[in-house]
Amino acid sequence: MTSESSPLLHYRLFSVSDGALGQTASTLCDGEPTTVGTGPAPRKLSTFFGVVVPTVLSMFSIVLFMRIGFVVGHAGLLQSLLMLFVAYAIIWLTVLSVCAICTNGAVQGGGAYFMISRTLGPEFGGSIGLMFYLANVCACGVYVLGLVEGVLDIFGKDSSDPTNSLRSLPQGYGYSFLYAIVVLLLCLSVCLVGASIYSQAAFFIFILVTLVLFSILLSFLAVGPRQVTIRHGGNVTLIGQYTGINSTTLHNNLQDFSLADYTLDYTTGNLMNFATVFAVMFNGCTGIMAGCNMSGELKQPSRAIPIGTIIAVVITFFVYLILFLLTALTCDRTLLREDYGFFRPINFWPPFVLIGVYATSLSASMSTLIGASRILHALAKDDLFGILLAPAKLVSKGGNPWGAVVYTWALVQLVLLAGKLNTIAGIVTVFYLMAYAAIDLACLALEWASAPNFRPTFRLFSWHTCLLGILSCLVMMFLINPAYASGSIVLLLLLLGFIHFRSSSSSWGYISQALIFHQVRKYLLLLDVRKEHVKFWRPQILLMVSNPRTSCQLIKFINDLKKGGLFIMGHVETGDLDSLPSDPVQAHYSFWLSLVDKLNVKAFVDLTLSPSVRHGTQQLLRITGLGGMKPNTLVLGFYDNATPEDYFLQDSAFTPGLSPNDDPFGVDATSLQAHFPPVRSPESPRHLAPKEYVAIICDALKMHKNIVLARGFPSLVRPGTSSSNAALYIDVWPLDLLRPQASAYVDVCSLFLLQMACILNMAASWHRYQLRFFLCVESSVGGNAAEVKFRELLIKLRIRAAIRVVDWDRVAVLWGQGQEHPGLTREPISREYLKAANQVLLEEGGMESAVRFLYLPRPPADPALHEYYLEELDALTEGLGPTLLIHGLTPVTCTEL
């Protein structure tokens, strides 16, 4: 424990000593080295010099010396105390969150930005970090303008008092801006030297300000009643009364909440109200992050930030409270409202107050300039805004980010154009409140996510304090200025979108993932399979992929077919784990997930190792998914002798040449090309025998899974391309064409076929296509009656489609005319019949058909017939283009509400 920390405070607030958190070299979590005390920018500052001193000076700033009278004079003592307690309630809730986050691991440079970004991810971190940076920029402008106001209050030329030789500085907007530039240049020169020089100078300023405060408190008790002459230019002269401690004065200032005497602000000419006064007063409390902003220079940031910030907040609260009370006891409203620098004329040595005003304002200006530059440097290093912040990456040999300092100095110059402190106080306050709400949100997210690694040694917080902090910040933002609050939220959303669309992925960890996991687990437990209803059925698809090089078109098509359901890409690696040193499947996931990203499909990936493809498919059908989200439909590519096409050679997304750094997970197009094996040549032996392929279909049906066989999808022309203009229809043939006598149009499988075609038509990219149903009718049955009956069915199912009746006589006559094969136990299907049926499918659909849905008959029970079964399917669907053969087992349609 360092000498400046309080043993009582340390042991009560922290369960274990965490001093090592800021010193240990580590690459935990985000992969960034966290070695403290090494490198170009060694950490030198202790808790007192690095946190307590800058935080206290920032929280005192110009508000302490130049706006105490402004607050009490306009709002009265009761409303002033209300403002103070509300402000410090918000501050205290935020401090609890800051302490929790920074004691959960090593804190690097960037302060609040580092905490938010490493907790909420780059989108929130970058957007909130930039807004917090802008808040510090504006605050620096506030302090500089406050210092200029304090100088001109004494030395500004006044035509009503020409005999005063001290008042020689010309006044006016242009001159004020010039004086502010000079002050800011002084701050810049100190900040370019480095934070260590500032910390040494800040300590002497801290001592000086402490002495000035004691002189002010002593003057309240020692100085007798007096009149104070107040001049604002011209011939108007006001007399303010300093009465000393007086009960009548207290009674006049102790007004009821509803009787606050808000008047015009003499510096801006604007009428004040509770919100505008609170905005100015809250600026005196916004310095709580001054210590956090110095995190890159602290020896032990995880220990120094919470202890130092708490000490600073306690000190400043009691100082403000005492000054509010003493001011209300001793000064009348005229003095308080018309002379914001009233501490000087009532002090036993007035120049002492001037020294305090100038010293604390200058210190706060330098503190915010340094803090803002550290935030900007951290933003630039994370490259969230690209070339826009590139100059802020420049660092001196000693580690001082001079590029960020100059960048910040230039922006503060723009803020100084506002001209008056009270003019920009509202903007500063709203930005700070937004940043504080984000810190509370970060801590709340960590707490709600229940992440095992969220183990802060600081214990005095809960999700209640975080939530209350967020709500209080948001409420006060809109009370202060609804326009500024709304504008800041819009700016936040724009920044969120900008960073998100720049794809600024990181390895910091995303709290959103932890929250999603936490919520998904709860909802999966609520998703009870016993409560499923046919009205809400949707396909949950397991697509087996052998080689993605030849399956990309099918993968994209199934993504359109899922209708918000589960989509899993499955793959079986053949092998025996007993003969391998480790599971080879685990190293392949990143490549498959990168494939999902490049294809832009909403799919999960599940890989398994098995001695055979059939057993691997069984494993995936049994164990893939979780709870009520398990596959109900298996999709297989068709088993034929077609020459595969390499999709990787056709799509620019898979073109090699991208750097591995361009992919956040280190998998680029070159790596994908190298990982997935080359396309199998037609002469190469297959890994899967025909009987095993049909056995997989039989296994799926036995496990009560719907089965889909997809053929011809390498030639699929996706909607929206120039080649797709010729295709107009999604064709559905809801009859078992291999056994037409044993089938009907209204069995479970046919209705499943209708549902799947309708789902595809509901997808946005397929919506322009028209559904077209084909009824294969023999003349003895009657085509009109069949069409009427089928149209009634479509009306009940709310499916809009065209119906075409196909004369089936010329095909049906060929049924059973083929030669029987030795050993077959069922009636053979004529080759002529299959050829004729295939010809009818081609003629009726023509080039207008984008994709065809066909009825898939069950495989024969006899394994000896499996190869003939495949031959029949091959003959039936040859040359049809993209075709789905579907066999559905589950009811999926409903005609009732």
Short mmCIF file of C-alpha atoms in Angstrom, two decimals, residues 316-596:
data_model
loop_
_atom_site.label_atom_id
_atom_site.label_comp_id
_atom_site.label_asym_id
_atom_site.label_seq_id
_atom_site.Cartn_x
_atom_site.Cartn_y
_atom_site.Cartn_z
CA THR A 316 -15.10 18.99 -3.14
CA PHE A 317 -18.63 18.16 -1.98
CA PHE A 318 -18.03 19.49 1.51
CA VAL A 319 -16.22 22.55 0.22
CA TYR A 320 -19.15 23.42 -2.08
CA LEU A 321 -21.66 22.71 0.68
CA ILE A 322 -19.87 24.99 3.17
CA LEU A 323 -19.47 27.78 0.64
CA PHE A 324 -23.16 27.63 -0.33
CA LEU A 325 -24.19 27.90 3.31
CA LEU A 326 -21.77 30.71 4.18
CA THR A 327 -22.69 32.63 1.03
CA ALA A 328 -26.40 32.45 1.87
CA LEU A 329 -25.66 33.57 5.45
CA THR A 330 -23.65 36.66 4.51
CA CYS A 331 -24.52 38.14 1.08
CA ASP A 332 -27.68 39.71 -0.27
CA ARG A 333 -29.19 38.74 -3.63
CA THR A 334 -28.05 41.92 -5.39
CA LEU A 335 -24.41 41.24 -4.60
CA LEU A 336 -24.70 37.59 -5.63
CA ARG A 337 -26.57 38.20 -8.90
CA GLU A 338 -24.66 41.25 -10.07
CA ASP A 339 -21.09 40.38 -9.05
CA TYR A 340 -20.10 36.76 -9.68
CA GLY A 341 -16.60 37.51 -8.39
CA PHE A 342 -17.88 38.72 -5.00
CA PHE A 343 -15.30 36.64 -3.09
CA ARG A 344 -12.68 39.27 -3.93
CA PRO A 345 -14.27 42.42 -2.43
CA ILE A 346 -15.24 40.60 0.78
CA ASN A 347 -11.82 38.99 1.31
CA PHE A 348 -9.46 40.42 3.90
CA TRP A 349 -6.81 40.58 1.11
CA PRO A 350 -8.64 40.76 -2.29
CA PRO A 351 -5.61 39.95 -4.48
CA PHE A 352 -5.43 36.55 -2.81
CA VAL A 353 -8.74 35.55 -4.43
CA LEU A 354 -7.52 36.73 -7.83
CA ILE A 355 -4.51 34.47 -7.51
CA GLY A 356 -6.81 31.52 -6.72
CA VAL A 357 -9.14 32.29 -9.63
CA TYR A 358 -6.31 32.55 -12.12
CA ALA A 359 -4.43 29.55 -10.76
CA THR A 360 -7.39 27.14 -10.62
CA SER A 361 -8.71 28.25 -14.01
CA LEU A 362 -5.32 27.80 -15.60
CA SER A 363 -4.89 24.42 -13.94
CA ALA A 364 -8.32 23.20 -15.02
CA SER A 365 -7.64 24.38 -18.57
CA MET A 366 -4.38 22.45 -18.72
CA SER A 367 -5.95 19.41 -17.05
CA THR A 368 -8.78 19.16 -19.57
CA LEU A 369 -6.42 19.88 -22.47
CA ILE A 370 -4.13 17.05 -21.37
CA GLY A 371 -7.04 14.72 -20.58
CA ALA A 372 -8.73 15.39 -23.89
CA SER A 373 -5.50 14.81 -25.81
CA ARG A 374 -5.03 11.43 -24.06
CA ILE A 375 -8.54 10.39 -25.05
CA LEU A 376 -7.95 11.48 -28.63
CA HIS A 377 -4.62 9.65 -28.75
CA ALA A 378 -6.31 6.45 -27.56
CA LEU A 379 -9.04 6.87 -30.19
CA ALA A 380 -6.43 7.40 -32.89
CA LYS A 381 -4.41 4.35 -31.86
CA ASP A 382 -7.53 2.19 -32.07
CA ASP A 383 -8.08 3.50 -35.62
CA LEU A 384 -11.84 3.81 -35.22
CA PHE A 385 -12.12 6.96 -37.35
CA GLY A 386 -9.47 6.21 -39.94
CA ILE A 387 -7.35 8.94 -41.47
CA LEU A 388 -9.40 11.68 -39.78
CA LEU A 389 -7.50 11.19 -36.52
CA ALA A 390 -4.20 10.02 -37.99
CA PRO A 391 -2.25 13.13 -36.81
CA ALA A 392 -3.24 12.35 -33.23
CA LYS A 393 -1.06 9.23 -33.28
CA LEU A 394 2.18 11.25 -33.29
CA VAL A 395 4.20 10.81 -30.09
CA SER A 396 7.41 12.42 -28.88
CA LYS A 397 10.44 10.41 -27.77
CA GLY A 398 9.32 10.81 -24.20
CA GLY A 399 5.89 9.36 -24.98
CA ASN A 400 3.95 12.65 -24.99
CA PRO A 401 1.20 12.53 -27.69
CA TRP A 402 1.98 16.00 -29.04
CA GLY A 403 -0.06 15.39 -32.19
CA ALA A 404 -3.22 14.88 -30.10
CA VAL A 405 -2.34 17.94 -27.97
CA VAL A 406 -2.07 20.20 -31.03
CA TYR A 407 -5.22 18.68 -32.53
CA THR A 408 -7.12 19.39 -29.30
CA TRP A 409 -5.69 22.89 -29.00
CA ALA A 410 -7.02 23.71 -32.48
CA LEU A 411 -10.53 22.51 -31.59
CA VAL A 412 -10.55 24.50 -28.34
CA GLN A 413 -9.73 27.59 -30.43
CA LEU A 414 -13.05 27.05 -32.23
CA VAL A 415 -14.91 26.72 -28.92
CA LEU A 416 -13.50 30.05 -27.78
CA LEU A 417 -15.51 31.74 -30.53
CA ALA A 418 -18.58 31.31 -28.29
CA GLY A 419 -17.23 34.21 -26.26
CA LYS A 420 -19.03 33.61 -22.93
CA LEU A 421 -18.72 30.89 -20.30
CA ASN A 422 -22.46 30.52 -19.67
CA THR A 423 -23.16 30.19 -23.41
CA ILE A 424 -21.47 26.80 -23.77
CA ALA A 425 -22.00 25.50 -20.24
CA GLY A 426 -25.17 23.65 -21.28
CA ILE A 427 -23.45 21.82 -24.14
CA VAL A 428 -20.58 20.78 -21.89
CA THR A 429 -22.93 19.50 -19.22
CA VAL A 430 -25.04 17.47 -21.65
CA PHE A 431 -21.95 15.84 -23.18
CA TYR A 432 -20.56 14.98 -19.76
CA LEU A 433 -23.89 13.53 -18.66
CA MET A 434 -23.96 11.39 -21.81
CA ALA A 435 -20.46 10.08 -21.03
CA TYR A 436 -21.39 9.38 -17.40
CA ALA A 437 -24.51 7.51 -18.51
CA ALA A 438 -22.32 5.42 -20.82
CA ILE A 439 -19.99 4.50 -17.96
CA ASP A 440 -22.96 3.46 -15.84
CA LEU A 441 -24.28 1.49 -18.82
CA ALA A 442 -20.96 -0.30 -19.22
CA CYS A 443 -20.95 -1.33 -15.57
CA LEU A 444 -24.63 -2.32 -15.73
CA ALA A 445 -24.00 -4.47 -18.81
CA LEU A 446 -21.12 -6.25 -17.10
CA GLU A 447 -23.22 -6.90 -14.03
CA TRP A 448 -26.27 -8.12 -15.97
CA ALA A 449 -24.17 -10.33 -18.23
CA SER A 450 -22.96 -12.24 -15.14
CA ALA A 451 -19.60 -12.77 -16.84
CA PRO A 452 -17.36 -14.94 -14.64
CA ASN A 453 -14.38 -12.67 -15.33
CA PHE A 454 -16.17 -9.59 -14.01
CA ARG A 455 -14.72 -9.68 -10.51
CA PRO A 456 -14.09 -6.08 -9.44
CA THR A 457 -12.37 -5.71 -6.12
CA PHE A 458 -14.52 -2.64 -5.45
CA ARG A 459 -17.76 -3.89 -3.91
CA LEU A 460 -19.88 -0.80 -3.19
CA PHE A 461 -22.04 -0.94 -6.30
CA SER A 462 -24.90 -2.95 -7.75
CA TRP A 463 -27.01 -2.98 -10.89
CA HIS A 464 -29.46 -0.74 -9.03
CA THR A 465 -26.87 2.04 -8.66
CA CYS A 466 -25.87 1.68 -12.32
CA LEU A 467 -29.46 1.85 -13.55
CA LEU A 468 -30.24 4.81 -11.29
CA GLY A 469 -27.13 6.58 -12.59
CA ILE A 470 -28.22 6.09 -16.20
CA LEU A 471 -31.74 7.33 -15.57
CA SER A 472 -30.62 10.36 -13.56
CA CYS A 473 -28.14 11.39 -16.27
CA LEU A 474 -30.75 11.08 -19.02
CA VAL A 475 -33.40 12.97 -17.04
CA MET A 476 -31.04 15.83 -16.24
CA MET A 477 -29.88 16.03 -19.86
CA PHE A 478 -33.42 16.74 -21.04
CA LEU A 479 -34.18 19.05 -18.13
CA ILE A 480 -31.11 21.17 -18.90
CA ASN A 481 -31.76 21.52 -22.61
CA PRO A 482 -33.99 19.15 -24.61
CA ALA A 483 -32.49 20.38 -27.89
CA TYR A 484 -28.89 19.73 -26.78
CA ALA A 485 -29.90 16.35 -25.30
CA SER A 486 -31.68 15.27 -28.48
CA GLY A 487 -28.81 16.51 -30.61
CA SER A 488 -26.25 14.59 -28.54
CA ILE A 489 -28.27 11.39 -28.88
CA VAL A 490 -28.55 11.88 -32.65
CA LEU A 491 -24.80 12.51 -32.82
CA LEU A 492 -24.22 9.35 -30.80
CA LEU A 493 -26.36 7.28 -33.19
CA LEU A 494 -24.58 8.73 -36.22
CA LEU A 495 -21.19 7.90 -34.73
CA LEU A 496 -22.41 4.40 -33.84
CA GLY A 497 -23.49 3.83 -37.42
CA PHE A 498 -20.27 5.24 -38.84
CA ILE A 499 -18.03 2.99 -36.73
CA HIS A 500 -20.26 -0.03 -37.30
CA PHE A 501 -20.25 0.33 -41.08
CA ARG A 502 -16.49 0.78 -41.07
CA SER A 503 -16.45 -2.81 -39.71
CA SER A 504 -14.10 -1.83 -36.92
CA SER A 505 -13.99 -5.27 -35.36
CA SER A 506 -11.68 -5.73 -32.42
CA SER A 507 -10.36 -8.33 -30.06
CA TRP A 508 -11.34 -6.33 -26.97
CA GLY A 509 -14.41 -8.46 -26.29
CA TYR A 510 -17.98 -7.36 -26.83
CA ILE A 511 -20.30 -7.03 -23.87
CA SER A 512 -23.17 -7.47 -26.33
CA GLN A 513 -22.09 -11.07 -26.84
CA ALA A 514 -22.17 -11.75 -23.11
CA LEU A 515 -25.59 -10.11 -22.76
CA ILE A 516 -26.96 -12.00 -25.77
CA PHE A 517 -25.68 -15.28 -24.35
CA HIS A 518 -27.28 -14.52 -21.01
CA GLN A 519 -30.65 -13.67 -22.55
CA VAL A 520 -30.63 -16.43 -25.17
CA ARG A 521 -30.04 -19.03 -22.48
CA LYS A 522 -33.06 -17.80 -20.57
CA TYR A 523 -35.28 -17.72 -23.65
CA LEU A 524 -34.14 -21.14 -24.83
CA LEU A 525 -35.30 -22.53 -21.51
CA LEU A 526 -38.66 -20.89 -22.15
CA LEU A 527 -38.86 -22.33 -25.70
CA ASP A 528 -40.74 -25.50 -24.80
CA VAL A 529 -41.07 -28.06 -27.62
CA ARG A 530 -44.28 -29.31 -25.98
CA LYS A 531 -45.90 -25.97 -26.74
CA GLU A 532 -45.16 -25.95 -30.46
CA HIS A 533 -48.14 -25.36 -32.74
CA VAL A 534 -48.53 -25.92 -36.45
CA LYS A 535 -49.60 -22.27 -36.93
CA PHE A 536 -46.13 -21.11 -35.98
CA TRP A 537 -44.09 -23.80 -37.70
CA ARG A 538 -41.03 -22.69 -39.58
CA PRO A 539 -38.21 -24.64 -41.24
CA GLN A 540 -35.15 -25.31 -39.12
CA ILE A 541 -32.63 -26.55 -41.61
CA LEU A 542 -29.45 -28.58 -41.39
CA LEU A 543 -27.59 -28.29 -44.69
CA MET A 544 -24.84 -30.86 -45.13
CA VAL A 545 -21.91 -29.35 -47.04
CA SER A 546 -19.07 -31.45 -48.38
CA ASN A 547 -16.97 -28.72 -50.01
CA PRO A 548 -18.10 -25.06 -49.87
CA ARG A 549 -16.36 -24.37 -53.17
CA THR A 550 -19.20 -26.16 -54.98
CA SER A 551 -22.05 -25.34 -52.58
CA CYS A 552 -22.09 -21.56 -52.21
CA GLN A 553 -25.15 -21.05 -54.43
CA LEU A 554 -27.09 -23.66 -52.48
CA ILE A 555 -25.99 -22.12 -49.16
CA LYS A 556 -27.34 -18.73 -50.24
CA PHE A 557 -30.57 -20.28 -51.50
CA ILE A 558 -31.23 -22.13 -48.23
CA ASN A 559 -30.64 -18.83 -46.42
CA ASP A 560 -33.61 -17.44 -48.40
CA LEU A 561 -35.68 -20.54 -47.62
CA LYS A 562 -35.31 -20.54 -43.83
CA LYS A 563 -37.97 -17.83 -43.13
CA GLY A 564 -36.38 -16.65 -39.90
CA GLY A 565 -35.80 -20.23 -38.78
CA LEU A 566 -32.66 -22.02 -37.72
CA PHE A 567 -30.06 -22.54 -40.45
CA ILE A 568 -27.08 -24.75 -39.68
CA MET A 569 -24.29 -25.67 -42.06
CA GLY A 570 -23.05 -29.14 -41.15
CA HIS A 571 -19.86 -30.84 -42.27
CA VAL A 572 -18.41 -34.27 -41.47
CA GLU A 573 -14.68 -34.84 -41.27
CA THR A 574 -13.96 -38.55 -41.66
CA GLY A 575 -11.44 -40.01 -39.25
CA ASP A 576 -10.94 -41.71 -35.91
CA LEU A 577 -10.13 -39.54 -32.90
CA ASP A 578 -8.30 -42.46 -31.24
CA SER A 579 -5.62 -42.36 -33.93
CA LEU A 580 -5.20 -38.57 -33.87
CA PRO A 581 -3.25 -36.41 -31.38
CA SER A 582 -6.05 -33.81 -31.22
CA ASP A 583 -9.46 -33.06 -32.68
CA PRO A 584 -8.81 -31.55 -36.15
CA VAL A 585 -12.32 -30.11 -36.32
CA GLN A 586 -11.72 -27.37 -33.74
CA ALA A 587 -9.15 -25.56 -35.88
CA HIS A 588 -11.56 -25.45 -38.83
CA TYR A 589 -14.37 -23.43 -37.24
CA SER A 590 -12.79 -20.03 -37.92
CA PHE A 591 -12.60 -20.80 -41.65
CA TRP A 592 -16.23 -21.88 -41.83
CA LEU A 593 -17.38 -18.85 -39.84
CA SER A 594 -15.40 -16.59 -42.15
CA LEU A 595 -17.13 -18.32 -45.07
CA VAL A 596 -20.49 -17.46 -43.48
#
